[in-house]
Coordinates of C-alpha atoms in Angstrom, one line a residue:
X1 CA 18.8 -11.0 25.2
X2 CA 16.1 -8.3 25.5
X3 CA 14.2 -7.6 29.1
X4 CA 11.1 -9.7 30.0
X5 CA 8.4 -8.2 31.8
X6 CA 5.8 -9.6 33.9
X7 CA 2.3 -7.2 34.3
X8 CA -0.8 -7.9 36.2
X9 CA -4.3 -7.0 35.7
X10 CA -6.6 -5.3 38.1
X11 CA -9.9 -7.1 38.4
X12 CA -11.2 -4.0 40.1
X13 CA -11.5 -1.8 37.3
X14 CA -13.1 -3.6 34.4
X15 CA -16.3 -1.6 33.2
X16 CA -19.9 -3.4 33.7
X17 CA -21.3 -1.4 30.8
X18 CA -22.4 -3.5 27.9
X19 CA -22.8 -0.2 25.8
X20 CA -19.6 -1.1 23.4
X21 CA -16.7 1.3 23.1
X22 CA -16.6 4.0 20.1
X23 CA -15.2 3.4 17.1
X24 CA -11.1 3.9 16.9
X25 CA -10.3 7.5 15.1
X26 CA -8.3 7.4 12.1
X27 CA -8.9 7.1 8.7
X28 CA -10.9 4.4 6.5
X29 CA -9.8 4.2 3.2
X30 CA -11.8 2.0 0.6
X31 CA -9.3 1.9 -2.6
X32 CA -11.2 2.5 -5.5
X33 CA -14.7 3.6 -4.7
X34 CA -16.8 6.0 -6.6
X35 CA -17.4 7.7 -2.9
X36 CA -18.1 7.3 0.4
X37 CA -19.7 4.6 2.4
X38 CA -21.3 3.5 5.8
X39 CA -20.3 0.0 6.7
X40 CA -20.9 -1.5 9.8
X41 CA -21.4 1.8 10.9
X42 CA -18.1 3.0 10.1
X43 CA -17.6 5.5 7.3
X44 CA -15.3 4.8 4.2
X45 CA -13.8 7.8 2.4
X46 CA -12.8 6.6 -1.4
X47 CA -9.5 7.2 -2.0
X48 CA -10.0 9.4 -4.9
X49 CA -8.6 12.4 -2.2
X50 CA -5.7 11.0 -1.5
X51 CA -4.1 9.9 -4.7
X52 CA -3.7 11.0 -7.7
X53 CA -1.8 8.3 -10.0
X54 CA -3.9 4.3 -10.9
X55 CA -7.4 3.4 -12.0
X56 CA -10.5 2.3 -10.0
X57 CA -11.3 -1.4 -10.9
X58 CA -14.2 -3.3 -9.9
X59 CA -13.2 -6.9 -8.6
X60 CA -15.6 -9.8 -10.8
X61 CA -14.9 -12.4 -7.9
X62 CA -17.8 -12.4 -5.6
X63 CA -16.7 -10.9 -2.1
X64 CA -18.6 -10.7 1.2
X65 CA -16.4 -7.7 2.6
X66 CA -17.8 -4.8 1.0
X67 CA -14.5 -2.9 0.9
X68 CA -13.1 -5.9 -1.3
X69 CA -15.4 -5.4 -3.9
X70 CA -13.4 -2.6 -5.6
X71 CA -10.1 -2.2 -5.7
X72 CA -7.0 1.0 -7.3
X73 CA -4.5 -0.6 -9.6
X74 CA -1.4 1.4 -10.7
X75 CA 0.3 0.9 -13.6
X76 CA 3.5 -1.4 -13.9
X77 CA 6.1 1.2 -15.6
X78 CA 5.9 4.1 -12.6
X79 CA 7.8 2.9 -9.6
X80 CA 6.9 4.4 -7.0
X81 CA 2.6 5.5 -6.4
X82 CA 1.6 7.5 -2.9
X83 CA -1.1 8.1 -0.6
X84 CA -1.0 11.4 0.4
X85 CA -2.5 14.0 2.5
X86 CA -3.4 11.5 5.3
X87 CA -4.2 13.7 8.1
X88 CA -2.6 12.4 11.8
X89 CA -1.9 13.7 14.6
X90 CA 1.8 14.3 15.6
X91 CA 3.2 12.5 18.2
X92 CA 0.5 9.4 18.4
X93 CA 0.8 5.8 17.7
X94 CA -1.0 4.4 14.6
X95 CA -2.3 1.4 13.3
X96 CA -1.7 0.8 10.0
X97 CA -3.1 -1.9 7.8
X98 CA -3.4 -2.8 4.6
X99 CA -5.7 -4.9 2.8
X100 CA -5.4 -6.5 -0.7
X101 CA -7.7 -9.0 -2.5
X102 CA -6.4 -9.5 -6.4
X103 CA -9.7 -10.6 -7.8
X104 CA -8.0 -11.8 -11.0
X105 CA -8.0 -7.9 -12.3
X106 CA -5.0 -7.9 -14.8
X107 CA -6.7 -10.6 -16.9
X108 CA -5.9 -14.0 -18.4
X109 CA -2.4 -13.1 -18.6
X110 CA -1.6 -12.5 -14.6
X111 CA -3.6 -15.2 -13.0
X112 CA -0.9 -14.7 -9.7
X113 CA -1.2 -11.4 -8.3
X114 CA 1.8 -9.3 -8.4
X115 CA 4.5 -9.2 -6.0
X116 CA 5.2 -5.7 -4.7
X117 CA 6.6 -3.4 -1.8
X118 CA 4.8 -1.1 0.5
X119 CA 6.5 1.7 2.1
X120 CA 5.6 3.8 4.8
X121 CA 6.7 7.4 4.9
X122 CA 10.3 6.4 4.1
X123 CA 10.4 3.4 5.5
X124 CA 10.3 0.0 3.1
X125 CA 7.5 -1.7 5.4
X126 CA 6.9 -5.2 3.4
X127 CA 7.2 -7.1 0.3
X128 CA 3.1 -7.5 -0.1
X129 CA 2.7 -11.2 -1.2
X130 CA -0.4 -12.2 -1.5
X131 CA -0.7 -15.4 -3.8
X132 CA -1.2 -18.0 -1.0
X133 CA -4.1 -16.2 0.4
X134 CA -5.7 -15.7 -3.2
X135 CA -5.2 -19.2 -3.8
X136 CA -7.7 -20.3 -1.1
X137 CA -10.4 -17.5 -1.7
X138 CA -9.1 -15.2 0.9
X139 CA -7.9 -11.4 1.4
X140 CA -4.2 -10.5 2.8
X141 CA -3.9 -8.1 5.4
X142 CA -0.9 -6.2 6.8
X143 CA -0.5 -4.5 9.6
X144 CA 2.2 -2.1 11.6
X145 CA 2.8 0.4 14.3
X146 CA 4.6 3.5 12.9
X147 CA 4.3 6.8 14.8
X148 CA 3.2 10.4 13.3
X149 CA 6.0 12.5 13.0
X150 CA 4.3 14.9 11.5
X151 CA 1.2 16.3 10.7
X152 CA 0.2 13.7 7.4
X153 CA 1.9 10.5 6.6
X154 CA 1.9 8.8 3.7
X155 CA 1.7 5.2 1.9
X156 CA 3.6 4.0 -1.1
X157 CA 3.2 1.0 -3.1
X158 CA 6.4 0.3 -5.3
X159 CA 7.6 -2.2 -8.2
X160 CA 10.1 -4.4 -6.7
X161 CA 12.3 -6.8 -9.6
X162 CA 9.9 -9.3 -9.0
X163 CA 6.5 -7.2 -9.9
X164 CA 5.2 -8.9 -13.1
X165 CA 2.0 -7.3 -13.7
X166 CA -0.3 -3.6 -12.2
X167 CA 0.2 -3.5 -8.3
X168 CA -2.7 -2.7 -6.1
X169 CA -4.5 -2.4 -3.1
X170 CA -8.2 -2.4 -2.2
X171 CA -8.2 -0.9 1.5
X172 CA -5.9 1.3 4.0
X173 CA -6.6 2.5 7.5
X174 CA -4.8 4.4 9.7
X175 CA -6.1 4.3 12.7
X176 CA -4.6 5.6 16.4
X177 CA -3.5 3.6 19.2
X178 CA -4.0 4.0 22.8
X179 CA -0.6 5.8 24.5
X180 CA -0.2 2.9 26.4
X181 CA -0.2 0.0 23.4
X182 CA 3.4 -1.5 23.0
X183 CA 4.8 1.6 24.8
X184 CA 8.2 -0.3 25.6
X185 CA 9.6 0.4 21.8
X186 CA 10.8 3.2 20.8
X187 CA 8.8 4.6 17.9
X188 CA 11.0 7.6 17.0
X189 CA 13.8 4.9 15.7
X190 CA 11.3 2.1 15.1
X191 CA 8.0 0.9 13.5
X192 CA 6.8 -2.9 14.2
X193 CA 5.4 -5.2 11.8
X194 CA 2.6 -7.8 12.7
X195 CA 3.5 -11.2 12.3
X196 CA 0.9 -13.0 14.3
X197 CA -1.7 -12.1 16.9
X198 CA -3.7 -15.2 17.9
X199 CA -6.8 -16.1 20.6
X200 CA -5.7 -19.6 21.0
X201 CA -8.4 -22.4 21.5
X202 CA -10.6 -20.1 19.7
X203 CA -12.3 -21.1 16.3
X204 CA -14.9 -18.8 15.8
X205 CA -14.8 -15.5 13.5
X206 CA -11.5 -13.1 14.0
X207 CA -12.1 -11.0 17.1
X208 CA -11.8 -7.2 16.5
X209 CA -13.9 -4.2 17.0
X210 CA -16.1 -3.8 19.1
X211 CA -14.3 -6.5 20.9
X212 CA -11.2 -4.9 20.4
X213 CA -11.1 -1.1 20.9
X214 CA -8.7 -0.4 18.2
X215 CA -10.0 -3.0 15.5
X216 CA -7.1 -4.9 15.9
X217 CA -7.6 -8.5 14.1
X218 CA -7.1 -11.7 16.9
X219 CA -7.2 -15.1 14.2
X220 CA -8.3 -18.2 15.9
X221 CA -5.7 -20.5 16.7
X222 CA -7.9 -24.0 17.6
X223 CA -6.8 -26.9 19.6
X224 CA -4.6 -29.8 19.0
X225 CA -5.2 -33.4 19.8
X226 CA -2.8 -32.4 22.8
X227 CA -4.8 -29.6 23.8
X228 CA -8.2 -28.3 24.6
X229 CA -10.4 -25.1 24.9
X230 CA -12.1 -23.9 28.0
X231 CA -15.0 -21.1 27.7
X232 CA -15.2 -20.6 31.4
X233 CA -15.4 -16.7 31.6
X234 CA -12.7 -14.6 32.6
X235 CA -12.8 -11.2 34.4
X236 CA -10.0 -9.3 32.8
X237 CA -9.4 -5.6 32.8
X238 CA -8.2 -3.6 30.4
X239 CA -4.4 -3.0 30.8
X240 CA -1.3 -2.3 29.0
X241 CA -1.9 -3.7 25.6
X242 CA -5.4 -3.2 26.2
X243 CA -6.3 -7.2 24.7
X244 CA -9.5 -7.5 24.5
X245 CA -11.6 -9.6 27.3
X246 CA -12.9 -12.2 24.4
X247 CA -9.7 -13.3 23.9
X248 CA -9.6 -14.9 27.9
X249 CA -12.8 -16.9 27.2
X250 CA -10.7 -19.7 25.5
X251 CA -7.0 -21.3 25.8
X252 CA -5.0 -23.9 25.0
X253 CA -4.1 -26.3 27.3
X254 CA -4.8 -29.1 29.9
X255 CA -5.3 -29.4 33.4
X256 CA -3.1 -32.5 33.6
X257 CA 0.6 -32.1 34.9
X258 CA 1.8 -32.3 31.3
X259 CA 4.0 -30.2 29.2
X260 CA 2.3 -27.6 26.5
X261 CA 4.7 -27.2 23.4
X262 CA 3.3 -25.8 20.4
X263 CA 4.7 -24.2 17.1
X264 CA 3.7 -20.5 16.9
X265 CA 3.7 -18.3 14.8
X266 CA 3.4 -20.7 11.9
X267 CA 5.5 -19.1 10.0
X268 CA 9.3 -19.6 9.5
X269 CA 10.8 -15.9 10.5
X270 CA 13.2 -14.3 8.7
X271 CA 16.4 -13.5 11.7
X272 CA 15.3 -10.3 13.5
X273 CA 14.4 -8.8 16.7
X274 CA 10.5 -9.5 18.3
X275 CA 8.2 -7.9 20.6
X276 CA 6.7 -11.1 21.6
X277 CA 3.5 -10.8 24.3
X278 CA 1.7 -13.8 26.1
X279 CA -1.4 -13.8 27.5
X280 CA -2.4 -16.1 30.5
X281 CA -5.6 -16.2 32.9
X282 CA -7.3 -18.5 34.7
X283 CA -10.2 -19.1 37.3
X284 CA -10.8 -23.0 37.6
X285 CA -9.6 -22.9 41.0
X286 CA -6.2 -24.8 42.3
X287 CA -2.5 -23.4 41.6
X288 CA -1.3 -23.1 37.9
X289 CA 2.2 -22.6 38.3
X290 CA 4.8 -23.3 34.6
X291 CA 7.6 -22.1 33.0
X292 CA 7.3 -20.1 29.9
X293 CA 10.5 -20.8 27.3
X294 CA 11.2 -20.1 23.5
X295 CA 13.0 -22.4 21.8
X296 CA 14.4 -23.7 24.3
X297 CA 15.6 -20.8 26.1
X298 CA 13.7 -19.6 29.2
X299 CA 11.6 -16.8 28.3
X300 CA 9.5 -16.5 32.1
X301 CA 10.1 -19.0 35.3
X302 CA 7.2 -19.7 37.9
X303 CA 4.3 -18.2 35.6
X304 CA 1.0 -17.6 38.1
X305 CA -2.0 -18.0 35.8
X306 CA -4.3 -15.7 38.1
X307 CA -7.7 -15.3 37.2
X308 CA -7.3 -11.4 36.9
X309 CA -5.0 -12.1 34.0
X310 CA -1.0 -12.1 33.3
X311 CA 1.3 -10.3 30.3
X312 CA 4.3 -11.4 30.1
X313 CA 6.3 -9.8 27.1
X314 CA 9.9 -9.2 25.7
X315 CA 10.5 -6.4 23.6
X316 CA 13.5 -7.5 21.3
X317 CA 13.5 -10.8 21.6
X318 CA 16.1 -12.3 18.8
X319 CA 14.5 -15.3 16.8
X320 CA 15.1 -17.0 13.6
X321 CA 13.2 -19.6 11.5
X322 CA 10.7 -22.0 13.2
X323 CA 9.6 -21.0 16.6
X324 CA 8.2 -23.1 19.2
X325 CA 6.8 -22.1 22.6
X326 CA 6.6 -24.4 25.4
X327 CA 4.8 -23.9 28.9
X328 CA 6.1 -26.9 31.9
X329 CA 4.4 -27.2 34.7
X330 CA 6.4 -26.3 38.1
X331 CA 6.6 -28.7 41.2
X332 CA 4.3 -26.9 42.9
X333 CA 1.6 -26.5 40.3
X334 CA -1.6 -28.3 40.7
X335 CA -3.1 -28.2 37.2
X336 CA -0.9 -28.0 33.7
X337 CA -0.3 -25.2 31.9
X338 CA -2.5 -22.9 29.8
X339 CA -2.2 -20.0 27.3
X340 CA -5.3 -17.7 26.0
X341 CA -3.2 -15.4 23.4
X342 CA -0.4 -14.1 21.6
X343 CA 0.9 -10.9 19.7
X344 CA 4.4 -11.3 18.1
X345 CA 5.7 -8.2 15.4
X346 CA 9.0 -7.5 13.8
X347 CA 10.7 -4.6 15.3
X348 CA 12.4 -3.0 12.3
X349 CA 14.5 0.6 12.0
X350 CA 12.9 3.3 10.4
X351 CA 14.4 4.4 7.1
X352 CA 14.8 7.6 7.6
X353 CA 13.1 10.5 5.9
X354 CA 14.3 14.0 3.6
X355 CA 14.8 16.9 5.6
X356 CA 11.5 18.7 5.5
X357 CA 13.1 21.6 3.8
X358 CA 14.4 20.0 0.9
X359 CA 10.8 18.1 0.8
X360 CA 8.8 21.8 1.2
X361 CA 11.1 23.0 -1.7
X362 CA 10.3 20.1 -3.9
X363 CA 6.7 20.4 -3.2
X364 CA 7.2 24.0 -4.6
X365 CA 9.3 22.8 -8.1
X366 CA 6.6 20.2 -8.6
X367 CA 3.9 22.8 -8.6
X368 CA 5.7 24.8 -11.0
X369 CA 6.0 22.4 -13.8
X370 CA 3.5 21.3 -16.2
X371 CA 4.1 18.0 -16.4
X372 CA 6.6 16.7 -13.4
X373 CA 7.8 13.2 -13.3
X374 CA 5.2 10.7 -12.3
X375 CA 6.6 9.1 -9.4
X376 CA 7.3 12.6 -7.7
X377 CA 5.1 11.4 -4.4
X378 CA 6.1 10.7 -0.9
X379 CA 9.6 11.2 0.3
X380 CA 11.6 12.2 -2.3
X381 CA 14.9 10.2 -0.8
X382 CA 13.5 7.3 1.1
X383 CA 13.9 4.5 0.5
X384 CA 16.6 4.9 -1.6
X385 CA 15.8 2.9 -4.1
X386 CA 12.7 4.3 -4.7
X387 CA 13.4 8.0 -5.0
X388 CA 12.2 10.5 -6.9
X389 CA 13.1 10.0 -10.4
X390 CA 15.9 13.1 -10.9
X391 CA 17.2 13.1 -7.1
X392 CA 20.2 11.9 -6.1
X393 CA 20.6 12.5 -1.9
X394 CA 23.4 12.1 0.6
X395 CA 24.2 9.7 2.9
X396 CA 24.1 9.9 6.8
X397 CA 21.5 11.3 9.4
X398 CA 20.3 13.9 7.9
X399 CA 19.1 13.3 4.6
X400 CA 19.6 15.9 2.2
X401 CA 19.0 16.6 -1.8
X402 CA 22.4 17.1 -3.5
X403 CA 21.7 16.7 -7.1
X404 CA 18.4 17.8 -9.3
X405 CA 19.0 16.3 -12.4
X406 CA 15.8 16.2 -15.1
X407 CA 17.7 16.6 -18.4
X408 CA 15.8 15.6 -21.7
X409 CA 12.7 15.0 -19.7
X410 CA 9.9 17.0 -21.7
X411 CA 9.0 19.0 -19.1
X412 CA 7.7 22.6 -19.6
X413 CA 6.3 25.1 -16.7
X414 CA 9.0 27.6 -14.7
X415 CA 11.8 26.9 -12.7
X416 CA 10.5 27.7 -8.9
X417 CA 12.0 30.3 -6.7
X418 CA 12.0 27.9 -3.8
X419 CA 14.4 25.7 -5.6
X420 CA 16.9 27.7 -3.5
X421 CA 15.9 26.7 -0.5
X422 CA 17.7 23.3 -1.0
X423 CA 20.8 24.5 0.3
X424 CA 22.5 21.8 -0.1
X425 CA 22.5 21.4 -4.1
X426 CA 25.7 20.9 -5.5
X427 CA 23.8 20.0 -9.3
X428 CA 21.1 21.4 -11.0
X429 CA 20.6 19.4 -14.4
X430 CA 17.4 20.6 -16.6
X431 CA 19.1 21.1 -19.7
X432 CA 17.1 20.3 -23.1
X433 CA 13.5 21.3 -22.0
X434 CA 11.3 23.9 -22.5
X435 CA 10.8 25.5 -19.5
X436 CA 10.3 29.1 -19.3
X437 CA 10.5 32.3 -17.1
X438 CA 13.3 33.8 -15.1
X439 CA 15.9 32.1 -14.0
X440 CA 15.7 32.4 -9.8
X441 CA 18.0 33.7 -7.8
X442 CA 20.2 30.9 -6.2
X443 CA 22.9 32.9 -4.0
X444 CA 22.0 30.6 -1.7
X445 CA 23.0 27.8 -3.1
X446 CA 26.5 27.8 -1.5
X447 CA 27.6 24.4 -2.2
X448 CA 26.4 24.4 -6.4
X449 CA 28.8 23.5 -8.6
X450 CA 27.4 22.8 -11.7
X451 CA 24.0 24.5 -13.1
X452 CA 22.8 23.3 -16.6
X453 CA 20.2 25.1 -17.7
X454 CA 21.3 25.0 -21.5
X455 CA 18.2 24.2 -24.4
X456 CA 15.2 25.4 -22.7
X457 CA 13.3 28.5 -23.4
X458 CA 13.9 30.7 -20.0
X459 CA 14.0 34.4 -20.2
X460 CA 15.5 37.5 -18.4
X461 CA 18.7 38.0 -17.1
X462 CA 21.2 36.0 -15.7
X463 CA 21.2 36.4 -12.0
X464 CA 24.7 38.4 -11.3
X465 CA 25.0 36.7 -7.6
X466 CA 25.5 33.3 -9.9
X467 CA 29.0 34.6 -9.6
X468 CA 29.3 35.1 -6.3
X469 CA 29.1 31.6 -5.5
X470 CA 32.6 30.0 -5.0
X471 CA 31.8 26.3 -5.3
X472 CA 30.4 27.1 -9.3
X473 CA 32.8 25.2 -12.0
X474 CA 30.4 25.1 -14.7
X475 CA 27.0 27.5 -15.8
X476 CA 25.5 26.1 -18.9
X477 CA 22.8 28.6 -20.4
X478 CA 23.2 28.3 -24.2
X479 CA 20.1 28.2 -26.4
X480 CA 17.5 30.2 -24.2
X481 CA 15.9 33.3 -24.2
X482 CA 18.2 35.3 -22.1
X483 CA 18.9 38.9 -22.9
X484 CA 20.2 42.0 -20.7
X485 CA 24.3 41.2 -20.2
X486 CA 26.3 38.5 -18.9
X487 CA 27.5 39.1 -15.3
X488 CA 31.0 39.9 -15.2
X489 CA 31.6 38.1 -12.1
X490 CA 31.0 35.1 -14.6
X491 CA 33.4 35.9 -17.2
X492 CA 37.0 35.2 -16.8
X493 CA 36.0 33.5 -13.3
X494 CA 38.6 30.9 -12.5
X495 CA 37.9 27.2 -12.7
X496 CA 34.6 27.9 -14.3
X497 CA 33.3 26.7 -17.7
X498 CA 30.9 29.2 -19.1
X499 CA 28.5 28.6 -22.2
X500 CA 25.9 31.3 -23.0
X501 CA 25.8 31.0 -26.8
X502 CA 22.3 31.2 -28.6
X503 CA 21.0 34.0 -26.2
X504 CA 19.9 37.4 -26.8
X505 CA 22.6 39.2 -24.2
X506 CA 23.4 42.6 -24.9
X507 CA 27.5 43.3 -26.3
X508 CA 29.7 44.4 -24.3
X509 CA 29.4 42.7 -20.9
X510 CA 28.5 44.6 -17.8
X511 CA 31.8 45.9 -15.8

């Protein structure tokens, strides 16, 4: 069982200032618009910067959220389709949500939306499900904690077996998070997925910014017939998680000596570790001493509801299907039990990601060709089964590309210099194209065994360090444009099948 922690808030240092707090950095990104737009005094980029791959669609359903009024669909038969180029700052926590409202755009046909994934940098974030929500009128948000790693991140959306018809999304924001926010997991191994975050008693609008600093979304959670809501005020400081003060006006509970069980989150969850946070103040006066359990199991013993506020949160708790929260009173309590919110997220392993080498290098090969394969965005390796189409990568830590295969693929452009740089190529496949150029230099290449270059249109001479390389069991160049002389190095080498037929090559070979 994970650690439970218990904090406090200070009542001493909560601001007076009305004036409400700036707007969180990041970025807003409103999928599909023409350009960029001020709402609510918040500026929208269009996405049109960061992509390169769907079409901008205009939703027909009538919206009241602006940024739901337009939407990027990508087509069915690509796999894989990435936001790129998202500027963040290594090293800091961020926010990431995204929004989808289907709006009946693929036609008579698709009345569902599609079921699809979302990946973030390589991680496989969440199957995006949206159908429920569309059913009733309403948008579908995700949301996560991943930190920057580097200096951009990405965002993938990918066709899982189960996507019927164009995948989309209308919004993504990416948006940083105080260093203090959910600083007890480790984000350089994990990322955490919102599940619930709820201001119980409370049935007004979703609180989030300016209420909340970082925008995050609080849903209403209203009261039972066993339960009511207070609206006494609260003076809570900001601490820790940083909850916002709103979110202390209300709460479930009663102040009879009676036990407070509820279901929460309403959602059956799939078996996993939690970071599971409950909030708790209270000034009505008199003692309000309970237990806090989950599922039966005692998640907090002798709970002080103080009127400068309580936390009390685990960081992996373990939890599976239905999940029920009860508060008891203790013996020495005067008034029953209360609770004002809650934040529960999945805490999942990253995926991994290529070894930035091997992703530079591919950067490089993508450049040089005309026409590269269409899913060639985000990590190349991760996850594994979306990968770029061509790239095959190894196992373990450190993620590395082993094979570049792109036979019979149409492609035309050059062969890029900094294909060498992926030193840990055993295969290089690009047999029956029409690319052109020099063939690079690959000494460095001291793992290749096979290079199939055969049926394409490249020019020059065959590098003579090709056979210097020890690993190298077969060099298939027939059918280009090669001239000067085959390397000697290469003829007669043991254990290597050489084919150079349909070339230019001066007679004899070089000594």
């Amino acid at each position: 069982m994970s650690l439970i922690f218990l904090l406090l808030f200070s009542p001493f240092s909560l601001s007076l200032s009305q004036t409400p707090p700036p707007p969180p950095r990041g970025f807003l990104i409103n999928c599909g618009a023409p350009s960029a737009t001020q709402i609510d005094g918040r500026s929208w980029l269009s996405d049109s910067g960061f992509i390169s791959t769907g079409t901008p669609k205009n939703v027909t359903s009538p919206v009241l959220i602006p940024t739901l009024k337009t939407l990027r669909s990508f087509p069915l038969n690509i796999k894989k389709h990435c936001y790129n180029n998202i500027h963040v700052f290594r090293g800091s926590k961020y926010l990431v949500r995204s929004t989808y409202f289907y709006g009946g755009v693929n036609g008579p046909d698709h009345p569902s939306p599609p079921v699809f994934d979302q990946i973030v940098d390589g991680t496989l974030w969440t199957v995006v499900n949206t159908t429920a929500d569309y059913v009733n009128g309403n948008s579908t948000f995700y949301e996560g904690v991943f930190l920057a790693k580097g200096k951009f991140m990405t965002f993938c959306i990918g066709s899982n077996n189960r996507t019927e018809s164009d995948p989309f999304i209308s919004s993504l924001e990416f948006l940083i998070l105080g260093d203090s926010l959910y600083n007890t997991t480790d984000f350089n191994n994990f990322s955490m997925t919102l599940v619930a975050r709820n201001s119980f008693g409370y049935s007004g609008l979703p609180i989030r910014y300016p209420d909340d600093r970082f925008d995050r979304i609080w849903e209403p959670l209203g009261q039972s017939n066993s339960t009511k809501a207070s609206t006494a005020n609260v003076s809570v400081s900001d601490f820790w998680n940083l909850p916002p003060s709103k979110v202390f006006e209300t709460h479930l509970g009663s102040d009879q000596l009676e036990e407070l069980q509820m279901r929460w989150p309403a959602v059956s969850l799939p078996s996993s570790k939690y970071y599971v946070a409950l909030y708790f103040a209270d000034n009505t006066g008199g003692s309000r001493i309970f237990n806090v359990s989950v599922n039966g199991v005692t998640y907090y013993r002798n709970l002080n509801a103080i009127p400068s506020g309580v936390v009390v949160f685990a960081n992996q708790w373990p939890l599976s299907g239905h999940t029920t929260v009860t508060l008891t009173p203790a013996a020495s309590s005067s008034l029953g039990p209360l609770i004002n919110a809650g934040e529960i997220f999945d805490v999942r392993s990253l995926g991994g990601t290529t070894s930035i080498r091997d992703v530079i290098a591919l950067v490089k090969v993508k450049e040089s060709l005309r026409n590269p394969p269409l899913d060639w965005s985000g990590d190349p390796c991760m996850p594994r089964q979306y990968s770029w189409t061509g790239i095959t990568c190894s196992e373990g830590p450190r993620i590395r590309v082993v094979t570049l295969n792109l036979t019979n693929m149409n492609l035309s452009g050059s062969l890029s210099p900094f294909v060498a740089n992926m030193t840990a190529l055993a295969n290089i496949w690009l047999g029956n194209n029409s690319l052109s150029g020099q063939i690079p230099e690959l000494s460095s290449l001291t793992l290749l065994e096979t290079l199939h270059l055969e049926d394409n249109q490249f020019t020059g001479e065959i590098p003579s360090s090709l056979g210097n390389i020890s690993t190298l069991h077969e060099v298939f160049l027939q059918n280009n444009n090669l001239t000067g002389q085959i390397p000697a190095n290469l003829i007669g080498k043991p254990g290597l099948s050489l084919s150079t037929s349909g070339n230019n090559f001066l007679s004899p070979p070089a000594p």
